[in-house]
Tab-separated table of C-alpha atoms and ligand atoms in Angstrom:
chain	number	residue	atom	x	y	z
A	1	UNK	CA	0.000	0.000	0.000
A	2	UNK	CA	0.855	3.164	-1.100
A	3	UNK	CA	1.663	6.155	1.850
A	4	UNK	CA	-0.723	8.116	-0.626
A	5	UNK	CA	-3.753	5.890	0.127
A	6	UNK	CA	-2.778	4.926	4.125
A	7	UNK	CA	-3.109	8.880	4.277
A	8	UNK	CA	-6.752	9.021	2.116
A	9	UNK	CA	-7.569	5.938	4.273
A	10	UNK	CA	-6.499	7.974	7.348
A	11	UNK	CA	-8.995	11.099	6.616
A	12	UNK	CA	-11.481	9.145	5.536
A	13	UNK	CA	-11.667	7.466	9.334
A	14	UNK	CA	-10.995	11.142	10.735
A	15	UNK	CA	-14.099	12.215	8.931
A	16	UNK	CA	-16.200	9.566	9.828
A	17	UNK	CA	-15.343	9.800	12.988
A	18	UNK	CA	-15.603	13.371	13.010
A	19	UNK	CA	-19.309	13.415	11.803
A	20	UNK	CA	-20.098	10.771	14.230
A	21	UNK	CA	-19.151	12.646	17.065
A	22	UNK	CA	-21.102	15.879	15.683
A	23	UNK	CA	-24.187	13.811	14.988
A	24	UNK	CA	-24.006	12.264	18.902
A	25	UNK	CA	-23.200	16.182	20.176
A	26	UNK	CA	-26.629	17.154	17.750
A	27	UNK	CA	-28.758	14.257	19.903
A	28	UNK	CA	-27.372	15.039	23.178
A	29	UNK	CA	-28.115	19.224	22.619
A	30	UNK	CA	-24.390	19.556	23.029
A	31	UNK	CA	-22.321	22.266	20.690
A	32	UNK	CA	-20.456	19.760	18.297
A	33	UNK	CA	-17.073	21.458	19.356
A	34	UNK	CA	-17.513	20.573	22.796
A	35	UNK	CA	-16.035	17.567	22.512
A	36	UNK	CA	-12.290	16.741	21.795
A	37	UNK	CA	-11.155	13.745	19.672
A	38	UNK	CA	-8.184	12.443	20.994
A	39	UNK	CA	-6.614	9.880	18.254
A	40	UNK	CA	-4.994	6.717	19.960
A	41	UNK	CA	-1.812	5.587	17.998
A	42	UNK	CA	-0.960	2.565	20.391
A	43	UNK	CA	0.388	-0.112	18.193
A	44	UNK	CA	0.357	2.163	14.879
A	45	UNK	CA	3.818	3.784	13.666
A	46	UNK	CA	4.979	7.385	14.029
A	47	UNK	CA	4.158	7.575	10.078
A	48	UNK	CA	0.799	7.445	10.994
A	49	UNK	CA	0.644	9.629	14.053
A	50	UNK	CA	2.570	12.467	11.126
A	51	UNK	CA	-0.122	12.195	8.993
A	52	UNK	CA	-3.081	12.667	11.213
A	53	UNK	CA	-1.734	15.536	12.401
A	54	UNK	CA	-0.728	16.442	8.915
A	55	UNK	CA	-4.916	16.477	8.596
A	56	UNK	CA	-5.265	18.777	10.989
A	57	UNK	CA	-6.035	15.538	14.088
A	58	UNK	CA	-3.473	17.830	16.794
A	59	UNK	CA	-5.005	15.049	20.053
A	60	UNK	CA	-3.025	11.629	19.962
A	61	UNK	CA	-2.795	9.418	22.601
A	62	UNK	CA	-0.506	6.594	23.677
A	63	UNK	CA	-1.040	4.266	26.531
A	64	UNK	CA	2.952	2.590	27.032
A	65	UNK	CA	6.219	5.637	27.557
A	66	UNK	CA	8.334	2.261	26.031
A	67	UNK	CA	6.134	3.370	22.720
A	68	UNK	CA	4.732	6.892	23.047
A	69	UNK	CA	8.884	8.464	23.725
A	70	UNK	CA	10.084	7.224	20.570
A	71	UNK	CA	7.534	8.012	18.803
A	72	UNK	CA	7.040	11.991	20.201
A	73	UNK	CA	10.511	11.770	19.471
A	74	UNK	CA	10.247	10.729	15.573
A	75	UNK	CA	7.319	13.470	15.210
A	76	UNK	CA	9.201	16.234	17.083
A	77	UNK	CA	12.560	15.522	14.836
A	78	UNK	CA	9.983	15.724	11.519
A	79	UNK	CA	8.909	19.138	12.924
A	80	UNK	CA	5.599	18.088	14.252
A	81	UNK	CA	4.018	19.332	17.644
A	82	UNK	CA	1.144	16.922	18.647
A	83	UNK	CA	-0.927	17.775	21.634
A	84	UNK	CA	0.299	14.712	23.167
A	85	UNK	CA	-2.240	12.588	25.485
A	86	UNK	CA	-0.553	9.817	27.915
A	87	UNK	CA	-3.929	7.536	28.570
A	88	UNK	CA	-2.287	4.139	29.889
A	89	UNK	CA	-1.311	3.456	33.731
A	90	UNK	CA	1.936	4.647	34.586
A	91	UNK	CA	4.869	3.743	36.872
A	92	UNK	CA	6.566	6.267	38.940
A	93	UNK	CA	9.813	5.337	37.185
A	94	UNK	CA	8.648	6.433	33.819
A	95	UNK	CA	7.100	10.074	34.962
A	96	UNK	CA	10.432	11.526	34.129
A	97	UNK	CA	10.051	10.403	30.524
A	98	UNK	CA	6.613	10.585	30.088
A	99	UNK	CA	6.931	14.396	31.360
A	100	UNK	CA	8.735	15.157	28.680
A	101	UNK	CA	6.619	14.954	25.834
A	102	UNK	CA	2.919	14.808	27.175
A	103	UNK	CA	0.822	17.367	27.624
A	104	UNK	CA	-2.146	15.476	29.501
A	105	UNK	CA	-1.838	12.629	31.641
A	106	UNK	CA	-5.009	10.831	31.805
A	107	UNK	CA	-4.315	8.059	34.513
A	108	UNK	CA	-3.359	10.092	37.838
A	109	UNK	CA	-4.303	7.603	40.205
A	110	UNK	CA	-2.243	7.908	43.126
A	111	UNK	CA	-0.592	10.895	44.828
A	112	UNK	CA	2.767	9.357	44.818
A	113	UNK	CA	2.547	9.131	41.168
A	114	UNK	CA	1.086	12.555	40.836
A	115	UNK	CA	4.048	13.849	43.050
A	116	UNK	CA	6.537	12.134	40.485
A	117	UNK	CA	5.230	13.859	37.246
A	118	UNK	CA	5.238	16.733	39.220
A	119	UNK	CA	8.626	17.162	40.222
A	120	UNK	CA	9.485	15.560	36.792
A	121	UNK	CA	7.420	18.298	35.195
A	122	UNK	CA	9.548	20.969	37.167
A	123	UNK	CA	12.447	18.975	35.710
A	124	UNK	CA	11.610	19.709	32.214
A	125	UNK	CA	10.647	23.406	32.672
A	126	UNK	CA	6.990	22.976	32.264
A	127	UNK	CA	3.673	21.668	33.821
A	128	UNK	CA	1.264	19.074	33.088
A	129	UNK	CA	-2.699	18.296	32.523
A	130	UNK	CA	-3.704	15.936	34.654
A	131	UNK	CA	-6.737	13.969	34.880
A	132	UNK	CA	-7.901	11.813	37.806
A	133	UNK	CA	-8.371	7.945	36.341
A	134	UNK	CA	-11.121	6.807	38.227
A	135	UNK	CA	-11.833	3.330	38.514
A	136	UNK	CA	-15.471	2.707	39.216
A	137	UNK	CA	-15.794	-0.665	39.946
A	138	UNK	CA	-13.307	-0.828	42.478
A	139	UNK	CA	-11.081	-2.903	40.326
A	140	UNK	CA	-7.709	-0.834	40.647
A	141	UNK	CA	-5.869	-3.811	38.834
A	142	UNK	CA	-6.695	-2.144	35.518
A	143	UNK	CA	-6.184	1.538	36.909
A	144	UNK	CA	-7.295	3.997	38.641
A	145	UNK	CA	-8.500	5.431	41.743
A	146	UNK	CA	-11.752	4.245	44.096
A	147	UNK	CA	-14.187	5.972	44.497
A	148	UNK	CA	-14.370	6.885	47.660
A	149	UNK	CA	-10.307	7.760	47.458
A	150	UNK	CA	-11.080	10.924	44.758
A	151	UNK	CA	-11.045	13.646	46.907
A	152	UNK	CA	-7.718	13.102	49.042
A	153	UNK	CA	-6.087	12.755	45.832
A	154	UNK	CA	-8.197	15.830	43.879
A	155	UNK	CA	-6.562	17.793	46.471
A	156	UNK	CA	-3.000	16.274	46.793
A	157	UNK	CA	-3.102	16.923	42.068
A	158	UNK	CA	-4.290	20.464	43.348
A	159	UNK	CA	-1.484	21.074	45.457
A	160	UNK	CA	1.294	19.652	43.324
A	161	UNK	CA	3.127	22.936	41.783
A	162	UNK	CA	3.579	21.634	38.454
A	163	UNK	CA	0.408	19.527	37.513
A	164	UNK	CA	-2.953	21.446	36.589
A	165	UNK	CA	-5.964	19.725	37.644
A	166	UNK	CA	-7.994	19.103	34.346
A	167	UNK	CA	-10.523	16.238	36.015
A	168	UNK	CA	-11.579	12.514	35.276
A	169	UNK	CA	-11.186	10.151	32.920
A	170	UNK	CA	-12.483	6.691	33.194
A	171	UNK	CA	-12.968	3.019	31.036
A	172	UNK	CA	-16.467	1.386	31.195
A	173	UNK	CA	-15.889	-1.459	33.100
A	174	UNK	CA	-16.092	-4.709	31.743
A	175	UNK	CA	-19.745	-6.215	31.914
A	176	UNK	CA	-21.659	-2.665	32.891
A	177	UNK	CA	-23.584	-0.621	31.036
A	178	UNK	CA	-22.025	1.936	29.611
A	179	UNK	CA	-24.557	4.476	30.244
A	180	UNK	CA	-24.086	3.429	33.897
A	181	UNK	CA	-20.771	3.643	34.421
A	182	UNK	CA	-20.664	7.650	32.292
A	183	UNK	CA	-23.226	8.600	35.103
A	184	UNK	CA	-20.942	7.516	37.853
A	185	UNK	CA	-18.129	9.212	36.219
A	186	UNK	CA	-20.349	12.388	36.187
A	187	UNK	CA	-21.001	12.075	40.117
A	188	UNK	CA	-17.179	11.770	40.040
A	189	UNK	CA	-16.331	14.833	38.299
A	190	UNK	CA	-18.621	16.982	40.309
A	191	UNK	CA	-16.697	15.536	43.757
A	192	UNK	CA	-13.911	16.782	41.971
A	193	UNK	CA	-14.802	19.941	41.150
A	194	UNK	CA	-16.085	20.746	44.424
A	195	UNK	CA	-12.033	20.581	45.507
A	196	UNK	CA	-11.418	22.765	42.109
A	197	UNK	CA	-13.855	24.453	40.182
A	198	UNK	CA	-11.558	24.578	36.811
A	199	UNK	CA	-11.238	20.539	36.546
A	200	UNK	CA	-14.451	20.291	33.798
A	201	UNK	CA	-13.205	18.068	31.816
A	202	UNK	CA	-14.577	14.224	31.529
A	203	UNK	CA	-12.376	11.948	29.191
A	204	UNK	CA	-14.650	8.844	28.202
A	205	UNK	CA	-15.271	6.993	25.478
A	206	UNK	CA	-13.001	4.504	23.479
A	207	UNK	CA	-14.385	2.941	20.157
A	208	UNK	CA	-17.115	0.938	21.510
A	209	UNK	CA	-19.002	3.583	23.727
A	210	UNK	CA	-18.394	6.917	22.944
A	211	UNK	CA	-21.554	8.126	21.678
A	212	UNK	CA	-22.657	7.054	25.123
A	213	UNK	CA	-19.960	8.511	26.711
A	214	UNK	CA	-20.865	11.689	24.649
A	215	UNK	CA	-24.725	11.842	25.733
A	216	UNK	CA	-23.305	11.480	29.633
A	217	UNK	CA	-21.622	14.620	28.982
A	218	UNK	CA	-17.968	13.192	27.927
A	219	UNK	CA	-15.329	16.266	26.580
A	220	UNK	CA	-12.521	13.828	25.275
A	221	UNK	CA	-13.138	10.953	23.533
A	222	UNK	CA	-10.004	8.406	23.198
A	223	UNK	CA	-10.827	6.547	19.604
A	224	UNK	CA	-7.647	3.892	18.873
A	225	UNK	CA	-9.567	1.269	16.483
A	226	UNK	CA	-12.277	4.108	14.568
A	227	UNK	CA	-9.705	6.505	13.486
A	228	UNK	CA	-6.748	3.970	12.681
A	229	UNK	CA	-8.038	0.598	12.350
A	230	UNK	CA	-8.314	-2.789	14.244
A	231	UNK	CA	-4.673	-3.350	16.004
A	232	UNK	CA	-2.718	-6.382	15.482
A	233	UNK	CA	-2.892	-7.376	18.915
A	234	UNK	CA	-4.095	-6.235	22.025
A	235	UNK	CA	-2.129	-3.606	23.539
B	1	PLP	C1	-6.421	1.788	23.659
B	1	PLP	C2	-7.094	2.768	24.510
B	1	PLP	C3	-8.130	3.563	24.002
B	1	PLP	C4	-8.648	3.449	22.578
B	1	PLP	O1	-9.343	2.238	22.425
B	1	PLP	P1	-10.153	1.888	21.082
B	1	PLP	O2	-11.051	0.796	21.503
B	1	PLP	O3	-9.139	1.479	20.071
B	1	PLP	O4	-10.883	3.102	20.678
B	1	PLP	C5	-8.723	4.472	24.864
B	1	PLP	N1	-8.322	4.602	26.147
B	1	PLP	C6	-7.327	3.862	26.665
B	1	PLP	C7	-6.946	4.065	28.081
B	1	PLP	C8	-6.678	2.922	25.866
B	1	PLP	O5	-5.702	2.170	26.394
């Protein structure tokens, strides 16, 4: 295959995509721009990640630093500033590198973690997004903080000189609804913002659910498999 057609195959997905999330934004009475695609490269090469943001797709996410560094690194050398989104869970020995090319993190889940990227962060010269992964099951094996552990941390992110407090992100959990677990997210976000007003923003959504996640009142939708196609393996 031509790089020609992987790039005509690559806006064709963006604008399906694109119209998808307008059309869900239309049903739920929400402004169509109020919701920010964030394009998950995970598994796909940096040529890929250059030409969606060659189409004008600035959002891309990665969920593994052994990936996403290289790869920030390829795009940066080519001349190309993605917003970049770190979305996967994240050891406290890779917040130095991960603090040097992302922009959000989306999977704060722990204040010694948020510490690290923090002092990282200071390390670099800048600051960082963060978001507060909640995990709403309970099932902090795949991420995230409980429930009833959001608020100690809202305020320990809050305090940390060099992270901004954005708010939640989530992923349905396996077997519920997705509608269900969206509103719980919601109840989430408002804990949070009772600790900081500015932290609005609710990242849910992957492939599968996002029109859902869009209708509960999502403002970043992570879309891996609609924007580049299925992956080779699970990642
Ligand atoms: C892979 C991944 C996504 C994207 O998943 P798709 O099903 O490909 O849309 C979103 N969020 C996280 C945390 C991921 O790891």
């Amino acid at each position: 295959m031509t790089t020609r057609s992987r790039r005509d195959q690559l806006q064709d997905n963006l604008n399906r995509t694109r119209e998808a999330i307008a059309a869900a934004c239309s049903d739920a009475g929400r402004a169509p721009d109020s919701v920010r695609l964030i394009a998950v490269t995970k598994t796909f090469p940096a040529a890929d990640a250059a030409h969606l943001v060659s189409l004008g797709q600035t959002d891309l996410g990665e969920n593994r630093d052994q990936e996403a560094a290289p790869k920030a690194a390829a795009l940066a050398a080519a001349g190309l500033e993605p917003v970049w989104h770190f979305v996967g869970q994240l050891q406290r020995n890779k917040a130095k590198s991960v603090a040097g090319y992302a922009d959000w993190v989306h999977s704060v889940d722990r204040a010694p973690l948020a510490n690290a990227l923090s002092n990282a962060a200071i390390a670099h010269g800048r600051s960082l997004n963060a978001l507060i992964q909640v995990s709403l099951d309970g099932d902090t094996a795949r991420g995230g903080v409980p429930v009833a552990d959001l608020e100690p941390l809202a305020e320990a992110i809050a305090a940390a000189p060099a992270l901004v407090l954005k708010g939640v992100m989530a992923v349905a959990p396996l077997g519920w609804e997705p509608a269900r677990a969206f509103a719980l997210l919601n109840d989430c976000s408002e804990a949070v913002r009772r600790t900081d007003p500015g932290a609005t923003e609710v990242s849910a959504g992957m492939s599968g659910d996002y029109r859902e996640a869009i209708l509960a009142g999502a403002t970043m939708v992570r879309l891996g498999r609609n924007v580049l196609g299925e992956r080779e393996s699970m990642a």
